C-alpha cells in the first residue's frame, strides 16, 4: 500500500520537480514500503538464497532503514515552517549525511566477512566481527539520531500550532522515541557482546514488539493532520444540519417561485454541500415569505418575548421566528398577494442557526398560535 501511494505521487513529483517536501514524502513512502518487504524474515531468507551471498539481506535492510531515517528527518525539516535558506541548508546536510551512511554500509559489508547466515540475530552474532561491527553501529546510530532529532522537532513545533496538526505532531514525537528506544536496546545488546556478555534477548524478544506501535503511531501522526481538517469540517456541517432541522421542517414545503431546488440524497452528498444547499433553500423560503411578513406581528411578538424575560437579541430572533411562522400560515391561506405587501420585511437576512433554535421554542409556538387565533376570530 505504501508503494502504491508512492506510485500515485510520481506524476505530481514529475510536475513539481523542485518541491522538496513532496520528494521527501515520496522517498519516505518508498523507503518505508521497501523496508516492510525486505525486513520480513522470509524476505531476508529468500534474498540470501537468490543472491548466493550469505547475509546480503543485512546491508540491504540496513541501507533501506537508513534511507527511511533520512527521509523522515528530511520530511520534518521541510514540513515545519522555517526560513527558506535554513531549510535548504538542513536538507542538504541531511541528504549528504545519510547518503554517505548508505555508502559506508555497503563498503563495510564488502570488506567484512559474514560466512554464517543469520536471518534474525545478525546484529548480535556479528557484533565483534571487524567492519561488520562498524556497519551495525553505523546504521543504529544513524537511525537513532534521525529519530531523536525528528521527535525533538515535532515536539517543539507542536507548541506553536493547534488543532489536528498539533495532535499529529504530539503523536509523531513519541512514535520516533519508540524507535530511539529500539535502537538503544539493540546497541546495548551489541555492546554487551564486546564485553563478553550475552544480552541477545533484547534483539530476539524485546525489540521486535516495539515495531508495531511505532508504525501505527507514525502512520496516525501523518494521517491526522491531513484528514483532521476535513473530519472537523464534516463534523461541523453535520452539527449545523442538525441545528437547522427545526427550521427546515417548518419551511421545506414553502413555494419558492424562481428558485430551483435540485434533489440531493443525503447518503451520497457530502455534508458540507448538503449544508450549503439547505441554507440556500432556507433563505429562498424566507425570501418567498417576505411579502407576507407583517412588521406589526413581529413587534407584538417582540414585546411579548421581552415581557417573558428575553434579552434584546433573543427577543428579536424570537420575534423573527414568530413572524415567519405567521407568514407561512398566511401564504397557505391567502391565494393572491397579501394585503399588506407594501409593508414587506426589510431587515437583513437572519442568522439561520439562532432562528432554527427559536422555531423549537415553546414561546414561538405560543405566540404563533395566539396570533393565528386572533387572525381567524371574527372581528
Coordinates of C-alpha atoms in Angstrom, one line a residue:
X1 CA 0.0 0.0 0.0
X2 CA 2.8 2.4 0.8
X3 CA 4.5 1.7 -2.6
X4 CA 1.1 2.1 -4.3
X5 CA 0.5 5.5 -2.7
X6 CA 4.1 6.5 -3.7
X7 CA 3.4 5.5 -7.3
X8 CA 0.3 7.7 -7.3
X9 CA 2.5 10.6 -6.2
X10 CA 5.0 10.2 -9.0
X11 CA 3.1 12.3 -11.6
X12 CA 2.8 15.2 -9.1
X13 CA 6.5 14.8 -8.3
X14 CA 7.4 15.0 -12.0
X15 CA 5.4 18.2 -12.4
X16 CA 6.8 19.8 -9.3
X17 CA 10.5 18.8 -9.6
X18 CA 11.7 21.5 -7.1
X19 CA 9.2 20.6 -4.4
X20 CA 11.5 19.2 -1.7
X21 CA 8.6 18.4 0.7
X22 CA 6.9 16.3 -2.0
X23 CA 10.1 14.5 -2.9
X24 CA 10.8 13.8 0.8
X25 CA 7.3 12.4 1.2
X26 CA 7.8 10.1 -1.8
X27 CA 11.2 9.0 -0.6
X28 CA 9.6 8.2 2.8
X29 CA 6.8 6.2 1.3
X30 CA 9.2 4.3 -1.0
X31 CA 11.7 3.5 1.7
X32 CA 9.0 2.5 4.2
X33 CA 7.4 0.2 1.7
X34 CA 10.7 -1.4 0.8
X35 CA 11.6 -1.8 4.4
X36 CA 8.3 -3.6 5.1
X37 CA 9.2 -6.0 2.4
X38 CA 12.9 -6.5 3.0
X39 CA 12.8 -6.7 6.8
X40 CA 10.5 -9.7 6.9
X41 CA 12.3 -12.9 7.9
X42 CA 11.0 -14.8 4.9
X43 CA 12.2 -12.0 2.6
X44 CA 15.7 -12.0 4.3
X45 CA 16.0 -15.7 3.7
X46 CA 14.8 -15.5 0.1
X47 CA 17.1 -12.7 -0.7
X48 CA 20.1 -14.5 0.7
X49 CA 19.2 -17.6 -1.3
X50 CA 18.6 -15.8 -4.6
X51 CA 21.8 -13.8 -4.4
X52 CA 24.1 -16.7 -3.2
X53 CA 25.8 -14.2 -0.9
X54 CA 25.5 -15.0 2.8
X55 CA 23.7 -12.2 4.7
X56 CA 23.4 -9.9 1.7
X57 CA 20.0 -9.0 3.1
X58 CA 21.6 -7.3 6.1
X59 CA 23.2 -4.4 4.2
X60 CA 20.0 -4.1 2.1
X61 CA 17.8 -3.8 5.1
X62 CA 20.2 -1.5 6.9
X63 CA 20.6 0.7 3.9
X64 CA 16.8 0.9 3.5
X65 CA 16.4 1.6 7.2
X66 CA 19.0 4.4 6.9
X67 CA 17.2 5.8 3.9
X68 CA 13.9 5.7 5.8
X69 CA 15.5 7.6 8.7
X70 CA 17.0 10.2 6.5
X71 CA 13.7 10.7 4.6
X72 CA 11.8 11.0 7.9
X73 CA 14.2 13.8 9.1
X74 CA 14.1 15.4 5.6
X75 CA 10.3 15.4 5.6
X76 CA 10.1 17.0 9.1
X77 CA 12.7 19.6 8.2
X78 CA 10.8 20.7 5.1
X79 CA 7.4 20.3 6.6
X80 CA 7.9 22.7 9.6
X81 CA 7.9 26.5 8.9
X82 CA 11.4 28.0 8.7
X83 CA 13.4 30.4 6.6
X84 CA 14.0 29.0 3.1
X85 CA 17.8 29.2 3.4
X86 CA 17.8 27.4 6.7
X87 CA 15.5 24.7 5.3
X88 CA 17.7 24.2 2.2
X89 CA 20.8 24.0 4.3
X90 CA 19.4 21.4 6.7
X91 CA 18.0 19.5 3.7
X92 CA 21.4 19.4 2.0
X93 CA 23.1 18.3 5.2
X94 CA 20.6 15.6 5.8
X95 CA 20.9 14.2 2.2
X96 CA 24.6 14.3 2.3
X97 CA 25.0 12.7 5.8
X98 CA 22.6 9.8 5.2
X99 CA 23.8 9.3 1.6
X100 CA 27.3 8.8 3.0
X101 CA 26.0 6.5 5.7
X102 CA 24.3 4.3 3.0
X103 CA 27.6 4.2 1.0
X104 CA 29.5 3.3 4.2
X105 CA 27.2 0.4 5.0
X106 CA 27.8 -1.1 1.5
X107 CA 31.6 -0.6 1.8
X108 CA 31.8 -2.0 5.3
X109 CA 29.8 -5.1 4.3
X110 CA 32.0 -5.6 1.2
X111 CA 35.3 -5.6 3.2
X112 CA 33.8 -7.6 6.1
X113 CA 33.2 -11.4 6.3
X114 CA 29.8 -12.9 7.2
X115 CA 30.0 -16.6 6.3
X116 CA 27.2 -17.8 8.5
X117 CA 23.7 -16.8 7.6
X118 CA 21.8 -15.1 10.4
X119 CA 18.3 -14.0 9.3
X120 CA 17.2 -12.8 12.8
X121 CA 20.3 -12.4 15.1
X122 CA 22.7 -10.8 12.7
X123 CA 23.5 -7.8 14.9
X124 CA 24.4 -10.0 17.9
X125 CA 26.2 -12.7 16.0
X126 CA 28.5 -10.4 14.2
X127 CA 28.8 -7.7 16.9
X128 CA 32.5 -8.4 17.3
X129 CA 33.4 -9.0 13.6
X130 CA 35.7 -6.3 12.1
X131 CA 34.0 -3.9 9.7
X132 CA 30.6 -5.7 10.2
X133 CA 30.6 -4.4 13.8
X134 CA 31.1 -0.8 12.4
X135 CA 28.3 -1.4 9.9
X136 CA 25.9 -2.4 12.6
X137 CA 26.8 0.6 14.8
X138 CA 26.6 3.0 11.8
X139 CA 23.0 2.1 10.9
X140 CA 21.8 2.0 14.5
X141 CA 23.4 5.4 15.4
X142 CA 22.2 7.0 12.1
X143 CA 18.6 5.9 12.7
X144 CA 18.7 6.8 16.4
X145 CA 20.0 10.3 15.7
X146 CA 17.4 10.9 13.0
X147 CA 14.5 9.7 15.1
X148 CA 15.7 11.7 18.2
X149 CA 16.0 14.9 16.1
X150 CA 12.7 14.4 14.4
X151 CA 11.0 13.8 17.8
X152 CA 12.5 17.0 19.2
X153 CA 11.5 19.0 16.1
X154 CA 7.9 17.6 16.2
X155 CA 7.5 18.4 19.9
X156 CA 9.0 21.9 19.6
X157 CA 6.8 22.6 16.6
X158 CA 3.7 21.3 18.3
X159 CA 3.9 24.2 20.8
X160 CA 3.4 26.7 18.0
X161 CA 0.4 25.1 16.3
X162 CA -3.1 24.0 17.2
X163 CA -5.8 21.6 16.1
X164 CA -5.1 18.4 14.2
X165 CA -1.6 19.4 13.2
X166 CA -0.7 19.7 16.9
X167 CA -2.3 16.4 17.7
X168 CA -0.4 14.7 14.8
X169 CA 2.9 16.1 15.9
X170 CA 2.3 15.1 19.5
X171 CA 1.7 11.6 18.2
X172 CA 4.8 11.5 16.0
X173 CA 7.1 12.6 18.8
X174 CA 6.6 9.5 21.0
X175 CA 6.5 7.3 17.9
X176 CA 10.0 8.4 17.0
X177 CA 11.1 8.0 20.6
X178 CA 10.0 4.4 20.5
X179 CA 12.3 3.8 17.5
X180 CA 15.1 5.5 19.5
X181 CA 14.5 3.0 22.3
X182 CA 14.6 0.2 19.7
X183 CA 18.0 1.4 18.6
X184 CA 19.3 1.9 22.1
X185 CA 18.3 -1.6 23.1
X186 CA 19.9 -3.2 20.1
X187 CA 23.1 -1.1 20.7
X188 CA 23.1 -2.3 24.3
X189 CA 23.0 -6.0 23.1
X190 CA 25.8 -5.3 20.6
X191 CA 27.9 -3.6 23.2
X192 CA 27.3 -6.4 25.7
X193 CA 29.0 -8.8 23.1
X194 CA 32.0 -6.5 23.1
X195 CA 32.5 -7.1 26.9
X196 CA 31.8 -10.8 26.7
X197 CA 28.2 -10.7 27.9
X198 CA 25.1 -12.1 26.3
X199 CA 22.0 -9.8 26.1
X200 CA 20.7 -11.3 22.8
X201 CA 17.2 -11.5 24.2
X202 CA 17.0 -7.7 23.7
X203 CA 17.3 -8.3 20.0
X204 CA 15.3 -11.5 19.8
X205 CA 12.4 -10.8 22.2
X206 CA 12.3 -7.2 23.4
X207 CA 12.8 -5.0 20.4
X208 CA 10.5 -6.8 17.8
X209 CA 7.3 -5.8 19.7
X210 CA 8.3 -2.2 19.5
X211 CA 7.9 -2.0 15.8
X212 CA 4.1 -2.3 15.7
X213 CA 3.3 0.7 18.0
X214 CA 5.9 2.8 16.3
X215 CA 4.4 2.1 12.8
X216 CA 0.9 2.6 14.0
X217 CA 1.6 5.9 15.8
X218 CA 3.8 7.1 12.9
X219 CA 1.0 6.5 10.4
X220 CA -1.6 8.1 12.6
X221 CA 0.6 11.1 13.2
X222 CA 1.0 11.7 9.5
X223 CA -2.6 11.0 8.6
X224 CA -4.3 13.1 11.3
X225 CA -3.1 16.5 10.1
X226 CA -4.2 15.6 6.5
X227 CA -7.6 14.2 7.4
X228 CA -8.3 16.2 10.6
X229 CA -9.5 19.5 9.0
X230 CA -11.8 17.5 6.7
X231 CA -13.2 15.5 9.6
X232 CA -13.7 18.7 11.6
X233 CA -15.4 20.4 8.7
X234 CA -17.7 17.4 8.2
X235 CA -18.5 17.2 11.9
X236 CA -19.3 21.0 11.9
X237 CA -21.5 20.6 8.9
X238 CA -23.4 17.6 10.4
X239 CA -23.9 19.6 13.6
X240 CA -25.2 22.6 11.8
X241 CA -27.6 20.4 9.7
X242 CA -28.9 19.0 13.0
X243 CA -29.4 22.5 14.4
X244 CA -31.2 23.6 11.2
X245 CA -33.6 20.7 11.3
X246 CA -36.5 22.6 13.1
X247 CA -36.3 25.4 10.6
X248 CA -36.0 23.0 7.7
X249 CA -39.1 21.0 8.8
X250 CA -41.1 24.2 9.1
X251 CA -40.1 25.8 5.7
X252 CA -39.2 22.9 3.4
X253 CA -42.7 22.9 1.8
X254 CA -42.8 26.7 1.1
X255 CA -43.4 27.5 -2.5
X256 CA -40.3 29.4 -3.9
X257 CA -41.1 30.6 -7.4
X258 CA -37.9 31.2 -9.5
X259 CA -35.7 29.1 -7.1
X260 CA -34.5 25.7 -8.4
X261 CA -34.1 23.0 -5.8
X262 CA -32.1 20.1 -7.1
X263 CA -32.7 16.9 -5.0
X264 CA -29.6 15.9 -3.1
X265 CA -29.7 12.5 -1.5
X266 CA -28.1 12.7 1.9
X267 CA -26.5 9.3 1.6
X268 CA -24.3 10.3 -1.3
X269 CA -24.0 14.1 -0.8
X270 CA -21.1 15.5 1.3
X271 CA -22.4 17.1 4.4
X272 CA -20.7 20.5 3.5
X273 CA -22.5 20.5 0.1
X274 CA -25.8 19.5 1.7
X275 CA -25.4 22.2 4.3
X276 CA -24.8 24.9 1.6
X277 CA -27.8 23.7 -0.4
X278 CA -30.0 23.6 2.7
X279 CA -29.1 27.1 3.7
X280 CA -29.7 28.4 0.2
X281 CA -33.2 26.7 0.2
X282 CA -34.0 28.2 3.6
X283 CA -33.0 31.7 2.5
X284 CA -35.1 31.2 -0.6
X285 CA -38.1 30.2 1.5
X286 CA -37.6 33.2 3.8
X287 CA -37.4 35.5 0.8
X288 CA -40.6 33.9 -0.6
X289 CA -42.3 34.7 2.7
X290 CA -41.1 38.3 2.9
X291 CA -44.2 39.8 1.3
X292 CA -46.3 38.0 3.9
X293 CA -44.2 39.2 6.8
X294 CA -46.1 41.7 8.9
X295 CA -44.0 44.1 11.0
X296 CA -46.9 44.6 13.3
X297 CA -46.9 40.9 14.1
X298 CA -43.2 41.0 14.7
X299 CA -43.4 44.0 17.0
X300 CA -46.1 42.2 19.0
X301 CA -44.1 39.1 19.3
X302 CA -41.0 41.1 20.3
X303 CA -42.9 42.8 23.1
X304 CA -44.3 39.5 24.3
X305 CA -40.8 37.9 24.3
X306 CA -39.4 40.9 26.2
X307 CA -42.2 40.6 28.8
X308 CA -41.3 36.9 29.3
X309 CA -37.7 37.8 30.2
X310 CA -35.7 37.5 26.9
X311 CA -32.9 40.0 26.3
X312 CA -33.0 42.2 23.2
X313 CA -31.1 39.9 20.8
X314 CA -33.0 36.8 21.8
X315 CA -36.3 38.6 21.7
X316 CA -35.5 39.8 18.2
X317 CA -34.8 36.3 17.0
X318 CA -37.9 35.0 18.7
X319 CA -40.0 37.8 17.0
X320 CA -38.5 36.9 13.6
X321 CA -39.3 33.2 14.1
X322 CA -42.9 34.0 15.1
X323 CA -43.4 36.4 12.2
X324 CA -42.0 33.8 9.7
X325 CA -44.4 31.2 11.1
X326 CA -47.3 33.6 10.8
X327 CA -46.2 34.5 7.3
X328 CA -46.1 30.8 6.4
X329 CA -49.7 30.3 7.5
X330 CA -50.9 33.4 5.6
X331 CA -49.1 32.2 2.4
X332 CA -51.0 28.9 2.7
X333 CA -54.4 30.6 3.3
X334 CA -54.0 33.7 1.0
X335 CA -54.3 32.8 -2.7
X336 CA -53.1 36.1 -4.0
X337 CA -50.8 38.9 -2.9
X338 CA -51.2 39.7 0.7
X339 CA -53.0 43.0 1.6
X340 CA -50.0 44.3 3.5
X341 CA -47.4 43.5 0.8
X342 CA -46.3 47.1 0.9
X343 CA -45.1 46.5 4.4
X344 CA -42.6 43.8 3.5
X345 CA -39.9 42.8 5.9
X346 CA -36.8 44.8 5.1
X347 CA -34.4 43.6 7.8
X348 CA -31.2 41.8 6.9
X349 CA -31.3 38.0 6.4
X350 CA -31.4 36.4 9.8
X351 CA -28.8 34.0 11.2
X352 CA -30.3 30.7 10.5
X353 CA -29.0 28.8 13.5
X354 CA -30.5 31.0 16.2
X355 CA -33.6 31.3 14.1
X356 CA -33.9 27.5 13.9
X357 CA -33.4 27.2 17.7
X358 CA -36.2 29.7 18.2
X359 CA -38.5 27.6 16.0
X360 CA -38.2 24.8 18.5
X361 CA -39.0 27.2 21.4
X362 CA -42.4 26.9 23.1
X363 CA -42.5 30.7 23.2
X364 CA -42.6 30.9 19.4
X365 CA -45.3 28.3 19.2
X366 CA -47.4 30.1 21.8
X367 CA -47.0 33.4 20.0
X368 CA -47.8 31.9 16.6
X369 CA -50.9 30.1 17.9
X370 CA -52.1 33.2 19.7
X371 CA -51.7 35.4 16.6
X372 CA -53.3 32.8 14.2
X373 CA -56.3 32.5 16.5
X374 CA -56.6 36.3 16.7
X375 CA -56.5 36.5 12.9
X376 CA -59.1 33.8 12.4
X377 CA -61.5 35.1 15.1
X378 CA -64.4 37.2 13.8
X379 CA -64.0 40.9 14.2

